[in-house]
Amino acid sequence: MGFDWRDFLVLARELGQAPEESKKRTAVGRAYYFVYNAALTEAKRHGYNPYVPSSTGLHKRLWGWCQAHRDPDIVALGDAGSTLHVRRIRVDYQAATSMALPQDVRKQLAEAEECEARLAEIARKAPWVQRG
Protein backbone atom coordinates (compact mmCIF):
# COMPACT_ATOMS: atom_id res chain seq x y z
CA MET A 1 0.00 0.00 0.00
CA GLY A 2 1.30 3.46 -0.89
CA PHE A 3 1.73 6.45 1.35
CA ASP A 4 -1.52 8.03 2.55
CA TRP A 5 -1.17 11.74 1.74
CA ARG A 6 -3.93 12.49 4.23
CA ASP A 7 -1.31 11.92 6.94
CA PHE A 8 0.13 15.29 5.89
CA LEU A 9 -3.18 16.96 6.70
CA VAL A 10 -3.29 15.28 10.10
CA LEU A 11 0.28 16.45 10.76
CA ALA A 12 -0.59 19.96 9.57
CA ARG A 13 -3.38 20.17 12.14
CA GLU A 14 -0.99 19.12 14.92
CA LEU A 15 1.75 21.52 13.84
CA GLY A 16 -0.71 24.36 13.38
CA GLN A 17 -1.60 24.25 17.06
CA ALA A 18 2.01 24.51 18.21
CA PRO A 19 3.26 27.90 19.43
CA GLU A 20 6.49 27.84 17.40
CA GLU A 21 6.53 29.86 14.20
CA SER A 22 8.54 27.16 12.42
CA LYS A 23 5.83 24.59 13.13
CA LYS A 24 3.07 26.92 11.95
CA ARG A 25 4.96 27.57 8.72
CA THR A 26 5.47 23.83 8.28
CA ALA A 27 1.74 23.24 8.88
CA VAL A 28 0.92 25.48 5.92
CA GLY A 29 3.29 23.48 3.74
CA ARG A 30 2.06 20.06 4.84
CA ALA A 31 -1.57 21.06 4.23
CA TYR A 32 -0.60 22.22 0.73
CA TYR A 33 1.30 19.03 -0.08
CA PHE A 34 -1.63 16.92 1.06
CA VAL A 35 -3.88 18.72 -1.44
CA TYR A 36 -1.27 18.73 -4.21
CA ASN A 37 -0.54 15.00 -4.01
CA ALA A 38 -4.16 13.95 -3.53
CA ALA A 39 -5.18 16.16 -6.48
CA LEU A 40 -2.35 14.80 -8.61
CA THR A 41 -3.50 11.24 -7.92
CA GLU A 42 -7.09 12.10 -8.86
CA ALA A 43 -6.05 14.14 -11.92
CA LYS A 44 -4.14 11.16 -13.28
CA ARG A 45 -7.34 9.12 -13.01
CA HIS A 46 -8.95 11.77 -15.21
CA GLY A 47 -6.26 11.60 -17.88
CA TYR A 48 -3.75 14.16 -16.62
CA ASN A 49 -0.18 13.37 -17.68
CA PRO A 50 2.37 15.10 -15.44
CA TYR A 51 5.25 13.87 -17.61
CA VAL A 52 4.48 15.98 -20.67
CA PRO A 53 7.43 18.37 -21.18
CA SER A 54 6.52 21.94 -20.32
CA SER A 55 8.17 25.20 -19.34
CA THR A 56 5.62 25.52 -16.53
CA GLY A 57 6.50 24.11 -13.11
CA LEU A 58 4.87 20.87 -11.98
CA HIS A 59 2.61 22.50 -9.42
CA LYS A 60 1.39 25.34 -11.63
CA ARG A 61 0.88 22.87 -14.47
CA LEU A 62 -1.41 20.68 -12.35
CA TRP A 63 -3.48 23.61 -11.12
CA GLY A 64 -3.70 25.03 -14.64
CA TRP A 65 -4.90 21.68 -15.97
CA CYS A 66 -7.56 21.59 -13.27
CA GLN A 67 -8.65 25.17 -13.96
CA ALA A 68 -9.09 24.36 -17.67
CA HIS A 69 -11.11 21.17 -17.04
CA ARG A 70 -14.78 20.84 -18.05
CA ASP A 71 -15.84 19.55 -14.60
CA PRO A 72 -16.65 22.51 -12.33
CA ASP A 73 -15.49 20.58 -9.24
CA ILE A 74 -12.08 20.06 -10.81
CA VAL A 75 -11.96 23.73 -11.83
CA ALA A 76 -12.73 24.74 -8.24
CA LEU A 77 -10.04 22.34 -7.01
CA GLY A 78 -7.57 24.04 -9.36
CA ASP A 79 -8.51 27.47 -8.06
CA ALA A 80 -8.14 26.34 -4.44
CA GLY A 81 -4.89 24.53 -5.15
CA SER A 82 -3.43 27.62 -6.74
CA THR A 83 -4.39 29.71 -3.70
CA LEU A 84 -2.91 27.14 -1.32
CA HIS A 85 0.28 27.08 -3.40
CA VAL A 86 0.70 30.85 -3.24
CA ARG A 87 0.21 30.83 0.52
CA ARG A 88 2.71 28.00 0.95
CA ILE A 89 5.32 29.88 -1.08
CA ARG A 90 4.73 33.05 0.94
CA VAL A 91 5.17 31.43 4.36
CA ASP A 92 8.19 29.44 3.16
CA TYR A 93 10.09 32.40 1.74
CA GLN A 94 8.88 35.62 3.37
CA ALA A 95 9.98 36.26 6.94
CA ALA A 96 7.64 39.25 7.17
CA THR A 97 4.55 37.01 7.20
CA SER A 98 4.92 36.27 10.93
CA MET A 99 2.06 38.51 12.03
CA ALA A 100 -0.42 36.89 9.64
CA LEU A 101 0.77 33.35 10.30
CA PRO A 102 -2.04 32.24 12.66
CA GLN A 103 -4.63 33.37 10.09
CA ASP A 104 -2.66 31.72 7.30
CA VAL A 105 -2.66 28.43 9.19
CA ARG A 106 -6.42 28.61 9.83
CA LYS A 107 -7.15 29.46 6.20
CA GLN A 108 -4.79 26.79 4.83
CA LEU A 109 -6.27 24.06 7.01
CA ALA A 110 -9.87 25.07 6.28
CA GLU A 111 -9.25 25.24 2.54
CA ALA A 112 -7.34 21.93 2.57
CA GLU A 113 -10.31 20.31 4.29
CA GLU A 114 -12.65 21.78 1.66
CA CYS A 115 -10.36 20.32 -1.01
CA GLU A 116 -10.50 16.95 0.73
CA ALA A 117 -14.31 16.99 0.49
CA ARG A 118 -14.17 18.15 -3.13
CA LEU A 119 -11.69 15.40 -4.00
CA ALA A 120 -14.03 12.81 -2.47
CA GLU A 121 -16.86 14.13 -4.66
CA ILE A 122 -14.65 14.08 -7.76
CA ALA A 123 -13.56 10.50 -6.99
CA ARG A 124 -17.20 9.36 -6.72
CA LYS A 125 -17.92 10.46 -10.26
CA ALA A 126 -14.52 9.61 -11.73
CA PRO A 127 -14.46 7.60 -14.93
CA TRP A 128 -13.41 3.99 -14.54
CA VAL A 129 -9.74 3.61 -15.39
CA GLN A 130 -8.18 0.22 -15.92
CA ARG A 131 -5.33 -0.33 -13.51
CA GLY A 132 -2.16 -1.85 -14.98
PDB file of C-alpha atoms in Angstrom:
ATOM      1  CA  MET A   1       0.000   0.000   0.000  1.00  0.00           C
ATOM      2  CA  GLY A   2       1.295   3.458  -0.887  1.00  0.00           C
ATOM      3  CA  PHE A   3       1.728   6.451   1.351  1.00  0.00           C
ATOM      4  CA  ASP A   4      -1.520   8.032   2.547  1.00  0.00           C
ATOM      5  CA  TRP A   5      -1.172  11.738   1.738  1.00  0.00           C
ATOM      6  CA  ARG A   6      -3.928  12.488   4.230  1.00  0.00           C
ATOM      7  CA  ASP A   7      -1.312  11.917   6.944  1.00  0.00           C
ATOM      8  CA  PHE A   8       0.126  15.292   5.887  1.00  0.00           C
ATOM      9  CA  LEU A   9      -3.185  16.964   6.701  1.00  0.00           C
ATOM     10  CA  VAL A  10      -3.290  15.275  10.099  1.00  0.00           C
ATOM     11  CA  LEU A  11       0.275  16.447  10.762  1.00  0.00           C
ATOM     12  CA  ALA A  12      -0.586  19.958   9.570  1.00  0.00           C
ATOM     13  CA  ARG A  13      -3.377  20.173  12.139  1.00  0.00           C
ATOM     14  CA  GLU A  14      -0.989  19.118  14.916  1.00  0.00           C
ATOM     15  CA  LEU A  15       1.754  21.516  13.841  1.00  0.00           C
ATOM     16  CA  GLY A  16      -0.713  24.364  13.376  1.00  0.00           C
ATOM     17  CA  GLN A  17      -1.603  24.246  17.064  1.00  0.00           C
ATOM     18  CA  ALA A  18       2.013  24.514  18.214  1.00  0.00           C
ATOM     19  CA  PRO A  19       3.255  27.896  19.427  1.00  0.00           C
ATOM     20  CA  GLU A  20       6.494  27.839  17.401  1.00  0.00           C
ATOM     21  CA  GLU A  21       6.528  29.856  14.202  1.00  0.00           C
ATOM     22  CA  SER A  22       8.542  27.162  12.423  1.00  0.00           C
ATOM     23  CA  LYS A  23       5.834  24.591  13.131  1.00  0.00           C
ATOM     24  CA  LYS A  24       3.066  26.919  11.950  1.00  0.00           C
ATOM     25  CA  ARG A  25       4.962  27.565   8.717  1.00  0.00           C
ATOM     26  CA  THR A  26       5.466  23.830   8.276  1.00  0.00           C
ATOM     27  CA  ALA A  27       1.744  23.245   8.882  1.00  0.00           C
ATOM     28  CA  VAL A  28       0.917  25.476   5.916  1.00  0.00           C
ATOM     29  CA  GLY A  29       3.293  23.480   3.745  1.00  0.00           C
ATOM     30  CA  ARG A  30       2.058  20.059   4.839  1.00  0.00           C
ATOM     31  CA  ALA A  31      -1.565  21.061   4.226  1.00  0.00           C
ATOM     32  CA  TYR A  32      -0.601  22.220   0.734  1.00  0.00           C
ATOM     33  CA  TYR A  33       1.305  19.034  -0.075  1.00  0.00           C
ATOM     34  CA  PHE A  34      -1.634  16.922   1.059  1.00  0.00           C
ATOM     35  CA  VAL A  35      -3.877  18.721  -1.438  1.00  0.00           C
ATOM     36  CA  TYR A  36      -1.274  18.730  -4.210  1.00  0.00           C
ATOM     37  CA  ASN A  37      -0.542  14.999  -4.013  1.00  0.00           C
ATOM     38  CA  ALA A  38      -4.163  13.952  -3.531  1.00  0.00           C
ATOM     39  CA  ALA A  39      -5.184  16.160  -6.478  1.00  0.00           C
ATOM     40  CA  LEU A  40      -2.348  14.798  -8.609  1.00  0.00           C
ATOM     41  CA  THR A  41      -3.503  11.240  -7.924  1.00  0.00           C
ATOM     42  CA  GLU A  42      -7.086  12.097  -8.859  1.00  0.00           C
ATOM     43  CA  ALA A  43      -6.053  14.137 -11.918  1.00  0.00           C
ATOM     44  CA  LYS A  44      -4.136  11.159 -13.281  1.00  0.00           C
ATOM     45  CA  ARG A  45      -7.342   9.115 -13.007  1.00  0.00           C
ATOM     46  CA  HIS A  46      -8.954  11.771 -15.205  1.00  0.00           C
ATOM     47  CA  GLY A  47      -6.256  11.600 -17.878  1.00  0.00           C
ATOM     48  CA  TYR A  48      -3.746  14.162 -16.624  1.00  0.00           C
ATOM     49  CA  ASN A  49      -0.182  13.367 -17.679  1.00  0.00           C
ATOM     50  CA  PRO A  50       2.371  15.096 -15.435  1.00  0.00           C
ATOM     51  CA  TYR A  51       5.247  13.872 -17.614  1.00  0.00           C
ATOM     52  CA  VAL A  52       4.485  15.983 -20.670  1.00  0.00           C
ATOM     53  CA  PRO A  53       7.427  18.368 -21.183  1.00  0.00           C
ATOM     54  CA  SER A  54       6.524  21.941 -20.324  1.00  0.00           C
ATOM     55  CA  SER A  55       8.166  25.196 -19.343  1.00  0.00           C
ATOM     56  CA  THR A  56       5.623  25.518 -16.529  1.00  0.00           C
ATOM     57  CA  GLY A  57       6.504  24.106 -13.108  1.00  0.00           C
ATOM     58  CA  LEU A  58       4.872  20.868 -11.980  1.00  0.00           C
ATOM     59  CA  HIS A  59       2.605  22.498  -9.422  1.00  0.00           C
ATOM     60  CA  LYS A  60       1.391  25.339 -11.626  1.00  0.00           C
ATOM     61  CA  ARG A  61       0.884  22.873 -14.469  1.00  0.00           C
ATOM     62  CA  LEU A  62      -1.405  20.685 -12.347  1.00  0.00           C
ATOM     63  CA  TRP A  63      -3.480  23.614 -11.115  1.00  0.00           C
ATOM     64  CA  GLY A  64      -3.696  25.032 -14.641  1.00  0.00           C
ATOM     65  CA  TRP A  65      -4.899  21.678 -15.975  1.00  0.00           C
ATOM     66  CA  CYS A  66      -7.556  21.586 -13.270  1.00  0.00           C
ATOM     67  CA  GLN A  67      -8.653  25.168 -13.963  1.00  0.00           C
ATOM     68  CA  ALA A  68      -9.089  24.357 -17.666  1.00  0.00           C
ATOM     69  CA  HIS A  69     -11.109  21.173 -17.037  1.00  0.00           C
ATOM     70  CA  ARG A  70     -14.778  20.835 -18.045  1.00  0.00           C
ATOM     71  CA  ASP A  71     -15.845  19.547 -14.600  1.00  0.00           C
ATOM     72  CA  PRO A  72     -16.648  22.515 -12.327  1.00  0.00           C
ATOM     73  CA  ASP A  73     -15.490  20.584  -9.241  1.00  0.00           C
ATOM     74  CA  ILE A  74     -12.076  20.056 -10.814  1.00  0.00           C
ATOM     75  CA  VAL A  75     -11.964  23.731 -11.829  1.00  0.00           C
ATOM     76  CA  ALA A  76     -12.731  24.739  -8.236  1.00  0.00           C
ATOM     77  CA  LEU A  77     -10.037  22.339  -7.012  1.00  0.00           C
ATOM     78  CA  GLY A  78      -7.566  24.039  -9.357  1.00  0.00           C
ATOM     79  CA  ASP A  79      -8.512  27.473  -8.058  1.00  0.00           C
ATOM     80  CA  ALA A  80      -8.141  26.345  -4.444  1.00  0.00           C
ATOM     81  CA  GLY A  81      -4.890  24.528  -5.152  1.00  0.00           C
ATOM     82  CA  SER A  82      -3.427  27.618  -6.744  1.00  0.00           C
ATOM     83  CA  THR A  83      -4.394  29.705  -3.703  1.00  0.00           C
ATOM     84  CA  LEU A  84      -2.906  27.137  -1.319  1.00  0.00           C
ATOM     85  CA  HIS A  85       0.281  27.076  -3.401  1.00  0.00           C
ATOM     86  CA  VAL A  86       0.697  30.850  -3.244  1.00  0.00           C
ATOM     87  CA  ARG A  87       0.209  30.834   0.521  1.00  0.00           C
ATOM     88  CA  ARG A  88       2.711  28.001   0.949  1.00  0.00           C
ATOM     89  CA  ILE A  89       5.319  29.881  -1.078  1.00  0.00           C
ATOM     90  CA  ARG A  90       4.735  33.049   0.943  1.00  0.00           C
ATOM     91  CA  VAL A  91       5.168  31.426   4.357  1.00  0.00           C
ATOM     92  CA  ASP A  92       8.188  29.445   3.163  1.00  0.00           C
ATOM     93  CA  TYR A  93      10.090  32.400   1.743  1.00  0.00           C
ATOM     94  CA  GLN A  94       8.885  35.621   3.370  1.00  0.00           C
ATOM     95  CA  ALA A  95       9.975  36.257   6.942  1.00  0.00           C
ATOM     96  CA  ALA A  96       7.639  39.254   7.165  1.00  0.00           C
ATOM     97  CA  THR A  97       4.549  37.013   7.197  1.00  0.00           C
ATOM     98  CA  SER A  98       4.920  36.269  10.931  1.00  0.00           C
ATOM     99  CA  MET A  99       2.061  38.515  12.029  1.00  0.00           C
ATOM    100  CA  ALA A 100      -0.421  36.894   9.635  1.00  0.00           C
ATOM    101  CA  LEU A 101       0.769  33.349  10.303  1.00  0.00           C
ATOM    102  CA  PRO A 102      -2.042  32.237  12.664  1.00  0.00           C
ATOM    103  CA  GLN A 103      -4.631  33.374  10.094  1.00  0.00           C
ATOM    104  CA  ASP A 104      -2.655  31.719   7.296  1.00  0.00           C
ATOM    105  CA  VAL A 105      -2.661  28.429   9.193  1.00  0.00           C
ATOM    106  CA  ARG A 106      -6.416  28.606   9.828  1.00  0.00           C
ATOM    107  CA  LYS A 107      -7.154  29.461   6.196  1.00  0.00           C
ATOM    108  CA  GLN A 108      -4.793  26.795   4.830  1.00  0.00           C
ATOM    109  CA  LEU A 109      -6.274  24.063   7.011  1.00  0.00           C
ATOM    110  CA  ALA A 110      -9.869  25.065   6.280  1.00  0.00           C
ATOM    111  CA  GLU A 111      -9.245  25.235   2.538  1.00  0.00           C
ATOM    112  CA  ALA A 112      -7.338  21.930   2.565  1.00  0.00           C
ATOM    113  CA  GLU A 113     -10.313  20.305   4.294  1.00  0.00           C
ATOM    114  CA  GLU A 114     -12.646  21.778   1.659  1.00  0.00           C
ATOM    115  CA  CYS A 115     -10.363  20.317  -1.006  1.00  0.00           C
ATOM    116  CA  GLU A 116     -10.502  16.951   0.733  1.00  0.00           C
ATOM    117  CA  ALA A 117     -14.307  16.987   0.490  1.00  0.00           C
ATOM    118  CA  ARG A 118     -14.168  18.153  -3.133  1.00  0.00           C
ATOM    119  CA  LEU A 119     -11.691  15.398  -3.997  1.00  0.00           C
ATOM    120  CA  ALA A 120     -14.028  12.811  -2.473  1.00  0.00           C
ATOM    121  CA  GLU A 121     -16.855  14.128  -4.655  1.00  0.00           C
ATOM    122  CA  ILE A 122     -14.651  14.075  -7.763  1.00  0.00           C
ATOM    123  CA  ALA A 123     -13.558  10.504  -6.986  1.00  0.00           C
ATOM    124  CA  ARG A 124     -17.195   9.364  -6.716  1.00  0.00           C
ATOM    125  CA  LYS A 125     -17.916  10.456 -10.262  1.00  0.00           C
ATOM    126  CA  ALA A 126     -14.521   9.608 -11.731  1.00  0.00           C
ATOM    127  CA  PRO A 127     -14.461   7.595 -14.933  1.00  0.00           C
ATOM    128  CA  TRP A 128     -13.410   3.989 -14.538  1.00  0.00           C
ATOM    129  CA  VAL A 129      -9.742   3.608 -15.392  1.00  0.00           C
ATOM    130  CA  GLN A 130      -8.185   0.220 -15.917  1.00  0.00           C
ATOM    131  CA  ARG A 131      -5.331  -0.329 -13.508  1.00  0.00           C
ATOM    132  CA  GLY A 132      -2.163  -1.851 -14.977  1.00  0.00           C
TER     133      GLY A 132
END
